[in-house]
Every structure is written in C-alpha cells, then in structure tokens.
Short mmCIF file of C-alpha atoms in Angstrom, two decimals:
data_model
loop_
_atom_site.label_atom_id
_atom_site.label_comp_id
_atom_site.label_asym_id
_atom_site.label_seq_id
_atom_site.Cartn_x
_atom_site.Cartn_y
_atom_site.Cartn_z
CA MET A 1 29.42 85.76 6.97
CA HIS A 2 32.41 83.61 8.09
CA ASP A 3 35.11 82.80 5.62
CA ALA A 4 34.54 79.01 6.21
CA SER A 5 30.88 79.06 6.16
CA HIS A 6 30.82 77.28 2.83
CA ASP A 7 32.92 74.61 4.23
CA ASP A 8 30.71 74.35 7.26
CA ALA A 9 27.74 73.90 4.96
CA GLY A 10 29.41 70.99 3.45
CA VAL A 11 30.16 69.41 6.76
CA ILE A 12 26.62 69.79 7.70
CA ARG A 13 25.60 67.89 4.54
CA ARG A 14 27.89 65.06 5.44
CA ILE A 15 26.49 65.07 9.02
CA ALA A 16 22.98 64.61 7.31
CA ASP A 17 24.29 61.85 5.22
CA GLY A 18 25.26 60.04 8.43
CA ASP A 19 28.93 60.74 8.61
CA GLU A 20 29.85 60.95 12.25
CA SER A 21 33.34 61.97 11.45
CA ALA A 22 31.83 65.23 10.07
CA LEU A 23 30.10 65.64 13.54
CA ALA A 24 33.46 65.49 15.18
CA GLN A 25 34.85 67.93 12.64
CA LEU A 26 32.14 70.45 13.29
CA TYR A 27 32.42 69.75 17.04
CA ASP A 28 36.17 70.63 16.92
CA ARG A 29 35.41 73.84 15.10
CA TRP A 30 32.64 75.31 17.24
CA VAL A 31 33.02 73.80 20.67
CA GLU A 32 34.71 76.89 22.02
CA SER A 33 32.16 79.18 20.64
CA VAL A 34 29.18 77.05 22.17
CA TYR A 35 31.13 76.50 25.42
CA SER A 36 32.07 80.16 25.78
CA MET A 37 28.55 81.47 25.40
CA ALA A 38 26.91 78.84 27.59
CA SER A 39 29.52 79.16 30.30
CA HIS A 40 29.27 82.89 30.21
CA LEU A 41 25.41 82.90 30.58
CA LEU A 42 25.20 80.03 32.98
CA ARG A 43 28.27 80.70 35.04
CA ASP A 44 28.67 77.05 35.58
CA THR A 45 31.17 74.91 33.69
CA ASP A 46 29.45 71.51 34.28
CA GLU A 47 26.10 72.82 32.85
CA ALA A 48 27.89 74.53 30.01
CA GLU A 49 29.56 71.20 29.04
CA ASP A 50 25.99 69.74 29.16
CA VAL A 51 24.86 72.42 26.81
CA VAL A 52 27.78 71.42 24.48
CA GLU A 53 26.77 67.95 24.37
CA GLU A 54 23.18 68.66 23.88
CA THR A 55 23.82 71.10 21.06
CA PHE A 56 25.88 69.06 19.11
CA TRP A 57 23.65 66.01 19.52
CA GLN A 58 20.79 68.22 18.22
CA VAL A 59 23.03 69.33 15.32
CA TRP A 60 23.41 65.49 14.38
CA GLN A 61 19.72 64.84 14.72
CA ARG A 62 18.60 67.94 12.71
CA ALA A 63 21.45 68.54 10.16
CA GLY A 64 19.06 67.30 7.35
CA SER A 65 16.89 70.17 8.07
CA TYR A 66 19.64 72.86 7.96
CA ASP A 67 18.93 75.30 4.99
CA PRO A 68 22.14 77.39 4.21
CA SER A 69 20.02 80.05 2.38
CA ARG A 70 18.55 80.82 5.70
CA GLY A 71 21.61 81.68 7.85
CA THR A 72 25.00 80.64 8.60
CA VAL A 73 26.01 77.46 10.35
CA ARG A 74 27.47 79.50 13.19
CA THR A 75 24.15 81.25 13.67
CA TRP A 76 22.32 77.92 13.41
CA ILE A 77 24.51 76.23 16.05
CA LEU A 78 24.49 79.23 18.40
CA THR A 79 20.69 79.49 18.15
CA ILE A 80 20.35 75.82 19.22
CA ALA A 81 23.00 76.41 21.88
CA ARG A 82 21.15 79.52 23.28
CA SER A 83 17.93 77.72 23.16
CA ARG A 84 19.48 74.79 25.40
CA THR A 85 21.03 77.41 27.68
CA LEU A 86 17.80 79.26 28.13
CA ASP A 87 16.26 75.84 29.08
CA ARG A 88 18.78 75.59 31.82
CA LEU A 89 18.46 79.22 33.17
CA ARG A 90 14.70 78.78 33.29
CA ALA A 91 15.04 75.45 34.98
CA ARG A 92 17.01 77.14 37.80
CA ASN A 93 14.09 79.29 38.52
CA ARG A 94 16.36 81.75 40.26
CA ARG A 95 17.19 84.18 37.74
CA LEU A 96 15.60 87.07 39.35
CA THR A 97 17.46 86.45 42.64
CA ASP A 98 20.84 85.93 41.10
CA THR A 99 23.58 88.32 41.48
CA PRO A 100 22.56 91.26 39.48
CA MET A 101 23.52 91.23 35.85
CA THR A 102 25.89 94.18 35.52
CA ASP A 103 28.83 95.28 33.48
CA ASP A 104 30.90 92.17 34.38
CA MET A 105 28.57 90.17 32.07
CA VAL A 106 28.61 92.63 29.28
CA ALA A 107 32.22 93.84 29.51
CA ALA A 108 33.74 90.41 30.27
CA GLU A 109 37.20 90.09 28.54
CA SER A 110 39.12 87.10 27.29
CA ASP A 111 42.78 86.65 28.02
CA PRO A 112 44.12 89.26 25.59
CA LEU A 113 47.01 86.95 24.57
CA LEU A 114 44.52 84.20 23.71
CA ASP A 115 41.90 86.24 21.90
CA ALA A 116 43.12 89.56 20.58
CA GLU A 117 40.83 89.55 17.57
CA GLY A 118 37.86 88.39 19.66
CA ASN A 119 38.45 91.19 22.18
CA GLU A 120 38.50 93.81 19.43
CA ARG A 121 35.18 92.58 18.10
CA ARG A 122 33.80 92.22 21.63
CA SER A 123 34.63 95.84 22.53
CA LEU A 124 32.84 97.00 19.35
CA ILE A 125 29.72 95.14 20.23
CA GLN A 126 29.92 96.51 23.75
CA MET A 127 30.12 99.86 22.42
CA ALA A 128 27.08 99.34 20.03
CA LEU A 129 25.04 98.11 23.13
CA ARG A 130 26.17 101.19 25.35
CA GLU A 131 25.01 103.47 22.49
CA LEU A 132 21.36 102.22 22.87
CA PRO A 133 18.97 104.23 25.07
CA ASP A 134 19.15 102.80 28.61
CA ASP A 135 15.61 101.38 28.61
CA GLN A 136 16.18 99.62 25.51
CA ARG A 137 19.73 98.24 26.49
CA VAL A 138 18.34 97.06 29.88
CA THR A 139 15.49 95.25 28.23
CA LEU A 140 17.86 93.47 25.76
CA GLU A 141 20.33 92.50 28.44
CA LEU A 142 17.61 91.11 30.65
CA ALA A 143 16.38 88.98 27.71
CA TYR A 144 19.83 87.99 26.55
CA PHE A 145 21.80 87.44 29.59
CA ARG A 146 19.12 86.34 32.00
CA GLY A 147 16.84 84.56 29.68
CA LEU A 148 13.77 86.48 30.88
CA SER A 149 10.65 86.36 28.64
CA GLN A 150 9.03 89.62 27.63
CA SER A 151 6.24 89.14 30.29
CA GLU A 152 8.92 88.51 33.06
CA ILE A 153 10.79 91.58 32.03
CA ALA A 154 7.60 93.62 32.14
CA GLU A 155 6.92 92.30 35.59
CA PHE A 156 10.51 92.83 36.68
CA LEU A 157 10.57 96.39 35.51
CA SER A 158 7.03 97.19 36.30
CA GLU A 159 6.35 98.19 32.86
CA PRO A 160 3.47 97.38 30.53
CA LEU A 161 4.02 94.45 28.24
CA GLY A 162 3.39 96.53 25.11
CA THR A 163 6.28 98.93 26.24
CA ILE A 164 8.68 96.03 26.59
CA LYS A 165 7.82 94.67 23.23
CA THR A 166 8.32 98.03 21.75
CA ARG A 167 11.79 98.61 23.49
CA MET A 168 13.01 95.17 22.51
CA ARG A 169 12.17 95.65 18.90
CA LEU A 170 13.61 98.96 18.56
CA GLY A 171 16.78 97.93 20.43
CA MET A 172 17.21 95.05 18.26
CA GLN A 173 16.68 96.93 15.12
CA LYS A 174 19.32 99.58 16.09
CA LEU A 175 21.64 96.93 17.10
CA ARG A 176 21.24 95.06 13.90
CA VAL A 177 22.13 98.21 11.96
CA LYS A 178 25.26 98.80 14.15
CA LEU A 179 26.41 95.29 13.94
CA GLY A 180 25.77 95.26 10.20
CA LEU A 181 27.94 98.23 9.74
CA LEU A 182 30.68 96.48 11.91
CA ARG A 183 30.49 93.49 9.63
CA ASP A 184 30.50 95.76 6.49
CA SER A 185 33.63 97.48 7.85
CA GLY A 186 35.39 94.06 7.85
CA VAL A 187 35.79 93.57 11.68
CA GLU A 188 35.07 89.88 11.93
CA GLY A 189 36.12 87.27 14.37
CA ALA A 190 35.90 83.45 14.28
CA GLY A 191 34.06 82.81 17.47
CA MET B 1 16.36 105.30 10.86
CA SER B 2 15.90 107.75 13.70
CA ASP B 3 14.45 106.74 17.11
CA ASP B 4 11.47 108.77 16.53
CA GLU B 5 10.95 107.06 13.12
CA LEU B 6 11.40 103.52 14.62
CA MET B 7 9.23 104.53 17.52
CA HIS B 8 6.40 105.59 15.23
CA GLU B 9 6.73 102.54 13.13
CA GLY B 10 6.81 99.97 15.94
CA GLU B 11 5.18 101.37 18.90
CA ILE B 12 2.67 99.30 20.69
CA PRO B 13 0.05 100.82 22.80
CA ASP B 14 0.89 99.89 26.51
CA ASP B 15 -2.64 98.56 27.02
CA GLN B 16 -2.29 96.25 24.09
CA SER B 17 -0.84 92.74 24.80
CA GLU B 18 -2.17 91.12 21.74
CA THR B 19 0.21 92.38 19.08
CA PRO B 20 0.93 91.23 15.49
CA PRO B 21 3.73 88.67 14.98
CA LEU B 22 5.82 91.50 13.54
CA HIS B 23 6.26 92.95 16.97
CA ASP B 24 7.47 89.71 18.36
CA VAL B 25 10.23 89.21 16.12
CA ALA B 26 12.90 90.55 18.37
CA GLY B 27 11.53 88.62 21.27
CA GLY B 28 11.46 85.40 19.22
CA ALA B 29 15.05 85.88 18.16
CA LEU B 30 16.07 86.47 21.78
CA GLY B 31 14.06 83.49 22.98
CA ALA B 32 11.82 85.83 25.12
CA LEU B 33 8.41 84.66 23.83
CA THR B 34 6.05 82.26 25.41
CA PRO B 35 5.71 78.97 23.65
CA GLU B 36 2.31 80.03 22.19
CA GLU B 37 3.62 83.35 21.06
CA LEU B 38 6.62 81.63 19.44
CA ALA B 39 4.34 79.16 17.67
CA GLU B 40 2.27 81.97 16.27
CA LEU B 41 5.39 83.78 15.06
CA ARG B 42 6.68 80.71 13.37
CA ALA B 43 3.46 79.85 11.70
CA GLU B 44 3.20 83.46 10.36
CA SER B 45 6.97 83.54 9.27
CA ASN B 46 6.25 80.35 7.18
CA ILE B 47 3.92 82.15 5.03
CA ASP B 48 5.31 85.70 5.07
CA PRO B 49 8.78 86.07 3.46
CA GLN B 50 9.26 89.51 4.87
CA LEU B 51 8.65 88.24 8.34
CA TRP B 52 10.93 85.27 7.77
CA ASN B 53 13.70 87.58 6.66
CA ASP B 54 13.15 89.88 9.51
CA LEU B 55 13.43 87.13 11.97
CA ALA B 56 16.57 85.53 10.23
CA SER B 57 18.33 88.86 10.43
CA MET B 58 17.40 89.25 14.03
CA GLU B 59 18.84 85.88 14.83
CA GLU B 60 22.07 86.82 13.08
CA THR B 61 22.34 89.80 15.41
CA VAL B 62 21.57 87.64 18.40
CA ALA B 63 24.24 85.30 17.34
CA GLU B 64 26.59 88.33 17.01
CA LEU B 65 25.85 89.06 20.64
CA ALA B 66 27.44 85.53 21.57
CA ARG B 67 30.70 87.27 20.70
CA LEU B 68 30.24 89.18 23.92
CA SER B 69 31.09 86.09 25.81
CA PRO B 70 34.86 85.85 26.48
CA THR B 71 36.61 82.93 24.83
CA GLN B 72 36.84 80.22 27.37
CA ARG B 73 38.75 77.05 26.86
CA ILE B 74 36.64 73.83 27.72
CA ASN B 75 38.65 71.27 29.75
CA ARG B 76 40.19 69.23 27.10
CA GLY B 77 39.75 65.95 28.67
CA ARG B 78 36.16 66.46 29.36
CA SER B 79 35.80 67.80 25.80
CA ALA B 80 37.29 64.78 24.28
CA GLY B 81 34.82 62.68 26.54
CA ILE B 82 31.83 64.64 25.04
CA ARG B 83 33.21 64.39 21.51
CA SER B 84 33.59 60.58 21.91
CA ARG B 85 30.16 60.14 23.38
CA LEU B 86 28.58 62.16 20.55
CA VAL B 87 30.37 60.19 17.92
CA SER B 88 29.53 56.92 19.62
CA ARG B 89 25.78 57.85 19.82
CA ALA B 90 25.84 59.21 16.24
CA ALA B 91 27.37 55.83 15.06
CA ALA B 92 24.67 53.89 17.05
CA SER B 93 21.89 55.98 15.84
CA ARG B 94 23.01 55.89 12.23
CA GLY B 95 23.18 52.05 12.47
CA ALA B 96 19.63 52.09 13.64
CA ARG B 97 18.51 54.24 10.83
CA THR B 98 20.26 52.32 8.12
CA SER B 99 19.29 48.86 9.55
CA ALA B 100 15.53 49.89 9.80
CA PRO B 101 13.76 48.01 7.08
CA ARG B 102 11.43 49.85 4.68
CA ALA B 103 8.17 48.02 4.51
CA PRO B 104 7.09 46.83 0.96
CA GLY B 105 5.03 49.48 -0.74
CA GLU B 106 5.91 52.09 1.77
CA LEU B 107 5.41 55.64 0.63
CA VAL B 108 8.26 58.12 0.84
CA MET B 109 7.70 61.71 1.02
CA ALA B 110 9.53 63.97 -1.49
CA PRO B 111 10.93 67.09 0.24
CA VAL B 112 9.46 70.36 -0.88
CA GLN B 113 11.99 73.07 -1.04
CA GLY B 114 11.53 75.85 1.45
CA GLN B 115 9.69 73.87 4.12
CA ARG B 116 10.79 75.12 7.46
CA ASP B 117 10.51 74.25 11.15
CA GLY B 118 10.78 76.19 14.41
CA ALA B 119 14.44 77.15 14.46
CA ARG B 120 15.62 79.80 12.02
CA GLY B 121 17.87 78.82 9.25
CA VAL B 122 16.31 75.39 9.37
CA LYS B 123 14.20 73.63 6.84
CA SER B 124 12.02 71.12 8.46
CA GLU B 125 11.55 67.41 7.64
CA PRO B 126 8.77 67.74 5.25
CA ALA B 127 5.57 68.35 6.67
CA GLN B 128 3.93 68.29 3.47
CA GLY B 129 5.08 66.94 0.32
CA THR B 130 4.46 65.12 -2.88
CA VAL B 131 3.73 61.52 -2.08
CA VAL B 132 5.55 59.18 -4.52
CA PRO B 133 5.50 55.32 -4.27
CA HIS B 134 8.75 53.86 -3.17
CA ALA B 135 10.37 52.96 -6.45
CA LYS B 136 11.42 49.50 -7.51
CA PRO B 137 14.13 50.32 -10.10
CA GLY B 138 14.13 48.07 -12.94
CA PHE B 139 11.07 46.27 -12.30
CA ALA B 140 8.64 48.16 -14.56
CA ARG B 141 11.41 48.42 -17.27
CA GLU B 142 12.09 44.79 -17.19
CA THR B 143 8.32 43.89 -17.44
CA SER B 144 7.67 46.31 -20.36
CA ALA B 145 10.73 45.01 -22.21
CA ARG B 146 9.45 41.57 -22.28
CA THR B 147 7.97 40.67 -25.61
CA VAL B 148 5.58 37.92 -26.49
CA PRO B 149 7.10 35.98 -29.36
CA VAL B 150 5.11 36.12 -32.62
CA ILE B 151 4.82 33.00 -34.37
CA ALA B 152 5.12 33.95 -37.97
CA GLY B 153 4.32 30.61 -39.57
CA ARG B 154 3.25 27.13 -39.00
CA PRO B 155 4.82 23.61 -39.76
CA ALA B 156 3.47 21.89 -42.78
CA GLY B 157 1.10 18.89 -42.36
CA LEU B 158 -0.64 19.94 -39.12
CA GLY B 159 -4.23 21.19 -39.05
CA GLY B 160 -5.26 24.29 -37.10
CA TRP B 161 -6.16 22.68 -33.70
CA GLN B 162 -3.47 20.12 -33.99
CA PHE B 163 -0.87 22.77 -34.50
CA LEU B 164 -2.34 24.73 -31.53
CA ALA B 165 -2.23 21.61 -29.31
CA ALA B 166 1.34 20.80 -30.06
CA ALA B 167 2.40 24.41 -29.67
CA SER B 168 0.67 24.53 -26.26
CA LEU B 169 2.27 21.22 -25.20
CA VAL B 170 5.82 22.48 -26.25
CA GLY B 171 5.00 25.83 -24.83
CA CYS B 172 4.12 24.22 -21.47
CA LEU B 173 7.11 21.80 -21.52
CA ALA B 174 9.45 24.82 -22.17
CA THR B 175 7.79 27.03 -19.64
CA GLY B 176 7.82 24.30 -17.06
CA SER B 177 11.38 23.48 -17.67
CA LEU B 178 12.43 27.16 -17.47
CA LEU B 179 10.39 27.64 -14.39
CA TYR B 180 12.00 24.63 -12.63
CA LYS B 181 15.34 25.77 -13.55
CA THR B 182 14.73 29.35 -12.45
CA LEU B 183 13.29 28.04 -9.20
CA ARG B 184 16.35 26.08 -8.53
CA GLU B 185 18.64 28.96 -9.26
CA ARG B 186 16.65 31.33 -7.19
CA ASP B 187 16.71 28.93 -4.18
CA SER B 188 20.41 28.32 -4.58
CA LEU B 189 20.98 32.03 -4.68
CA ARG B 190 18.58 32.68 -1.85
CA THR B 191 20.61 30.13 0.25
CA ALA B 192 23.82 31.79 -0.59
CA VAL B 193 22.59 35.33 0.05
CA THR B 194 20.97 34.26 3.36
CA ALA B 195 24.12 32.56 4.46
CA ARG B 196 26.34 35.62 3.43
CA SER B 197 24.01 38.17 4.83
CA ALA B 198 23.97 36.35 8.18
CA ASP B 199 27.75 36.20 8.15
CA GLU B 200 28.18 39.73 7.22
CA GLY B 201 25.57 40.84 9.59
CA ALA B 202 27.09 39.08 12.40
CA LYS B 203 30.44 40.50 11.69
CA ILE B 204 28.96 44.05 11.41
CA VAL B 205 27.07 43.64 14.75
CA SER B 206 30.18 42.30 16.28
CA LEU B 207 32.28 45.25 15.04
CA GLN B 208 29.62 47.88 15.96
CA GLY B 209 29.60 46.25 19.47
CA ASP B 210 33.45 46.51 19.62
CA VAL B 211 33.60 50.18 18.59
CA ALA B 212 30.56 50.94 20.88
CA LYS B 213 32.63 49.38 23.76
CA LYS B 214 35.77 51.20 22.98
CA ASP B 215 33.86 54.53 22.64
CA SER B 216 32.13 53.85 25.85
CA MET B 217 35.34 53.17 27.52
CA ILE B 218 37.04 56.31 26.04
CA ALA B 219 33.80 58.36 27.18
CA SER B 220 33.72 56.93 30.63
CA LEU B 221 37.44 57.39 31.12
CA THR B 222 37.48 61.09 29.97
CA GLY B 223 33.99 62.03 31.38
CA PRO B 224 33.40 64.83 33.79
CA ASN B 225 32.25 62.43 36.51
CA MET B 226 35.42 60.18 36.50
CA ARG B 227 37.69 60.14 39.47
CA VAL B 228 40.87 58.32 39.15
CA VAL B 229 42.79 56.59 41.99
CA ASP B 230 46.38 55.41 41.60
CA LEU B 231 47.41 52.49 43.79
CA VAL B 232 51.17 52.18 44.49
CA THR B 233 53.18 49.37 46.13
CA LEU B 234 53.61 48.99 49.64
CA ALA B 235 56.04 45.92 49.08
CA SER B 236 59.54 45.38 47.34
CA GLN B 237 57.95 44.41 44.12
CA ASP B 238 56.58 46.85 41.50
CA PRO B 239 52.81 46.20 41.10
CA VAL B 240 50.55 49.03 40.04
CA ALA B 241 47.03 49.60 39.72
CA ARG B 242 44.64 52.27 38.57
CA MET B 243 41.06 52.59 39.54
CA PHE B 244 38.44 54.65 37.54
CA TRP B 245 35.35 55.56 39.16
CA ASP B 246 32.61 56.91 37.17
CA ARG B 247 30.68 58.96 39.75
CA LYS B 248 27.71 59.41 37.45
CA THR B 249 26.99 55.75 36.84
CA GLN B 250 28.66 54.54 40.08
CA GLN B 251 30.92 52.03 37.97
CA TRP B 252 34.19 51.04 39.15
CA THR B 253 36.95 49.76 36.83
CA MET B 254 40.39 48.62 38.05
CA TYR B 255 43.45 47.74 36.00
CA ALA B 256 46.34 46.19 37.84
CA TYR B 257 49.73 45.06 36.45
CA ASN B 258 52.75 43.24 37.88
CA LEU B 259 50.90 41.59 40.80
CA ARG B 260 52.12 38.52 42.34
CA GLN B 261 49.92 35.41 42.49
CA PRO B 262 47.96 35.26 45.71
CA LYS B 263 49.14 32.39 47.94
CA PRO B 264 47.19 29.01 47.72
CA GLY B 265 43.75 29.45 49.20
CA LYS B 266 44.01 33.22 49.02
CA THR B 267 42.53 35.86 46.74
CA PHE B 268 42.95 39.54 46.46
CA GLN B 269 40.11 41.73 47.66
CA VAL B 270 39.45 45.48 46.90
CA TRP B 271 38.40 47.77 49.68
CA LEU B 272 36.88 51.24 49.57
CA ILE B 273 37.34 53.50 52.58
CA ALA B 274 34.65 56.16 52.56
CA ALA B 275 33.96 59.05 54.82
CA GLY B 276 31.34 58.45 57.39
CA VAL B 277 31.44 54.73 56.81
CA PRO B 278 33.23 53.09 59.87
CA ALA B 279 34.35 49.97 58.13
CA PRO B 280 36.00 49.45 54.75
CA ILE B 281 33.56 48.48 51.99
CA SER B 282 34.36 45.39 50.00
CA ALA B 283 34.42 46.04 46.30
CA GLY B 284 34.97 42.43 45.13
CA THR B 285 37.65 39.87 44.89
CA PHE B 286 39.93 38.92 41.85
CA HIS B 287 42.73 36.84 40.83
CA PRO B 288 45.53 38.09 38.38
CA ASP B 289 46.29 36.30 35.35
CA ALA B 290 49.64 34.45 34.70
CA LYS B 291 51.27 37.70 33.76
CA GLY B 292 49.95 39.41 37.04
CA ALA B 293 47.50 41.45 35.21
CA ALA B 294 43.87 41.92 36.23
CA VAL B 295 40.74 43.95 35.37
CA MET B 296 38.04 44.28 37.73
CA HIS B 297 34.60 45.86 37.19
CA ALA B 298 32.26 46.79 40.12
CA SER B 299 29.25 48.82 40.73
CA TYR B 300 28.88 50.47 44.15
CA PRO B 301 26.88 53.65 44.83
CA MET B 302 28.78 56.26 46.80
CA ASP B 303 28.45 60.09 47.35
CA ARG B 304 30.70 62.00 44.96
CA GLY B 305 33.11 63.23 47.68
CA ALA B 306 32.92 60.23 50.08
CA LEU B 307 35.72 58.13 48.62
CA GLN B 308 38.84 58.55 50.77
CA LYS B 309 41.01 55.55 50.03
CA VAL B 310 41.19 52.45 47.94
CA ALA B 311 43.16 49.29 49.12
CA ILE B 312 43.77 45.87 47.84
CA SER B 313 44.50 43.06 50.50
CA GLU B 314 45.19 39.37 50.40
CA GLU B 315 42.29 37.49 51.83
CA PRO B 316 41.03 34.02 52.14
CA ASP B 317 39.31 32.73 49.08
CA GLY B 318 35.78 34.05 48.75
CA GLY B 319 36.83 37.28 50.40
CA MET B 320 36.29 38.44 54.02
CA PRO B 321 33.54 40.96 55.40
CA SER B 322 36.53 43.14 56.54
CA PRO B 323 40.37 43.22 55.66
CA THR B 324 42.35 40.68 57.66
CA GLY B 325 45.45 40.11 55.38
CA PRO B 326 48.29 42.24 54.35
CA ILE B 327 47.75 45.28 52.09
CA ILE B 328 49.10 44.83 48.69
CA LEU B 329 48.29 48.14 47.18
CA ALA B 330 46.63 51.30 48.51
CA GLY B 331 45.88 54.67 47.05
CA ARG B 332 43.71 57.86 47.83
#
C-alpha cells in the first residue's frame, strides 16, 4: 500500500464533501499514473487526455461511494481509468487488426533519468509476467493490453472459452502471488 | 501453490461455458467479461465475502500491472486545461447539489455500511437502507417543552362559571395580543430574511458566474483544441494582437492592444485566410477603446488545419465583403 494512501483517503473524503480543491489535489497527485497507463494502452495522447478527464470527473461524482477498506485510492482510480480506457479500445473496433501487441508494450521503458524507481519496479513485474507459462501470459496480455474479452480471446486463439477462463484465472493467481512477494520485499513505487 | 494444484482447483471443462462466478474473478478484474457476466459476478460478490476479497485482490494485481506503463508526462498546458475544466465543472455541480431544495417531509436514506456497487473498492450509494424522516431539529423538543400553566387558585368573590368566563376572556385577549405581536415579528423577520436572501443569492449567483467565466476562459485558453495566432505590426507603431481559436467549439477570441483609432467613417475588420477558400473570410469588425485595446469574440466553423493566416484591415464602417483597405496587423 502506498505511503500516502491514508492522505489519499482523506482527500477523497473532502471530495465527497464537495471540496473541488481536493479534486485538484488528487488530480495533481495521480494524473501522471492515469495518463501513463491510458497513453500506453491507447497509443494516442489525445485519447489518453480524454481518459484523464473522464476518470477524474468520475472520481468527483463517485467519491462518496469510495470505501477505503476495499482497496487503495490508487487501485480505485486506476480501475476507473482502465474501464474508461477499455471503452475506447473497444469503440475503436480495430483491436485485432492493430499492430500486434508484442514486447514493446510489455517491455516499454521510461526515461531512466526521469523514473529510475519506476523502471526497477517495472522490470520486476515484467519478469513476473515472463515467468508465467506462455499460454497464460498471452491470455493475460491480450486482456490487459488489448482489452479483449474472454470470448474474444477464445475466438482469437481458437481455444474453447473454458480453457481461456482457466488460463486467465491461473495466470492471475500466480501473478498475484509474485507481485505480493514483491510488495512484501519492499519494492514499491509511487506510480 | 503449484500449477497442478491450481489447475486441479480451477480447471473448467472446455465444453462448459456456464461457469460459477468464482471462475470469472480474473476476467472481472481485467475487464474481460461481458456486461451480463460482470453483473452476475458483482451480484454474487455482494453476498459472498470470499468472492469479494478475491476480486478485490485481483484488482490490486491489475492495478500493479499499470506500473508496466512507462511514465509519460502529460502536456502541462493541456493538463492545466483539463484540471481547470474539472474544477469548474465540480464547482458548478456542487452548486447545483447544494442549491437543490429538499421537499418538505422528504425522506432521506440512512447509509448502510458495506453496501457496494459495481467497481471494486467502492461502496454504493445506498440501494437499501433505513428510512428515516428528514429531521426538523428542535421542533419536537420545543413542542414537548411547552407546558400548560396550571391555575392553582381562584380570585375571591367570583363564582365558578363567572371565574371561568373571566379567565377565558383574559386568556383570549392575552393570546390574541401575543398572536398579533408574534405575527408582526414574523412578517418583519420574513421580509428581512427574504430581502437579505435575495441579495446574498444574487451575489452568489453573480460570483459563481464570474468564477465559471474565468474557469471557462482558462480551460479554453489551455485546451487541447486551442490554436493561437500572434499578429504583429506592419506599421511604425507597436500594436499587438493575439487570436485564440478553440478548434473544438469553433470560437474565436482576439485581444488587441496599442491600436490607433480607425479614421473617421472607418472600422477595423478581421479576416481569416483559409486553405481551399479563394477569398478571405470576414470574422467581423471592431473599434478599439480609447486606450487602443479591443476584445472580439466570433464563431466561425473551420477545419482544424485550414487556417493559414489572420489579418486586420481598415475598412469603411460596416465592413466590406473582401479587404479593400490597408492591413494593420497580420499573423499566421
């Protein structure tokens, strides 16, 4: 959990009370994370900026329903942002004909001078992904990076839906364990 | 847990597409479910704590995957515009929320801890709850605290019915007098409150309008669709103008300073020169103020890449269909 998660929860409470300056505060804190994720997945800066605006507007509208016992503010915001990103990926209706999703999405690096800590964390997550069996890793990557549904992945890989669900669940369970170990070992980044 | 154990625990037969929600947790966290599957999963997780926890931890894992995205800096100007728009919209929506009157006797729902809606980590606006009447503080307490005076004795020399009649008359007079006085005070207070409320309300509305205008201007000036054209002098003086074109709303705003006054019977006219349009397009006429400053707003739809040049010329009053006078300022 992030060091400042307690502060974040307080900011969310202020937003829920109608304090728009708290929204600006939360925006300043998390805009880069939301933008980085959205622009990485969408590969379009204009659309990523739209996702940023939609995400924080939804934060404003739904802050009263945030429950800190259910997850960090970071996870809550990124879940909203991912949902808005998926909407756009799906609206494009050209996911399967896009440039194939390959290592450049998984292995993308920040400028090392800008984000040394983030790069270290990223390398460890990339390693955790690579350690998954190929069929599980590909299934997760198609869902995460391409926004494909389980049914679409089944169709894309010509595999039965039940097989895809199993692979997705197994892959996520293993990833959860690996990333949990990373967290426990103290490798943590802000973004 | 080994792969074999996991596979044994979670394997779904290939010919089985209808699976328990537990098997959809990963797909739910990744956003890979159909709306129907997602609705079923959420409904189940609301009543199954284990499923709920499983889904929450899966979503933490998906949020961790966001760290795979390299840090990218959002354009500062555009970010400032987004931020300003958000704050402006939030302030406006807050105003709407707080100004919405609650109907007399309206019931409010008391939130129930633990109610949740679709997104994880989220507690829903109460779908169910304890209905409590909207309280009117003090009213019940005031009513119950009032006591009926007890008449302990009676004046000497009056019979029973005479005493009751006299007491009733005195009571009526006292009550009437009190009622009259109270009504007058109430009317006076009501008038004062109404006047003050109207005054304060007008001030608030005016201030909110000012704030919204400023925010809107900041948002439009820093928005992603804004193109800025600087216009510089072609003459010996030093007039300067800057035109902002919001390509999304097709709104044009021009600020000009140090302009000389147009000659008698003349006016300044703004022209847009666009690709594919043979003649300059008039964007309106204006007169600078005594200090040579001017602000002009116009709306003219144009393709995003079409604008090539902006110019200001001096034309006869009322403007001309095409430029005929000297060019005062121009920019591209």
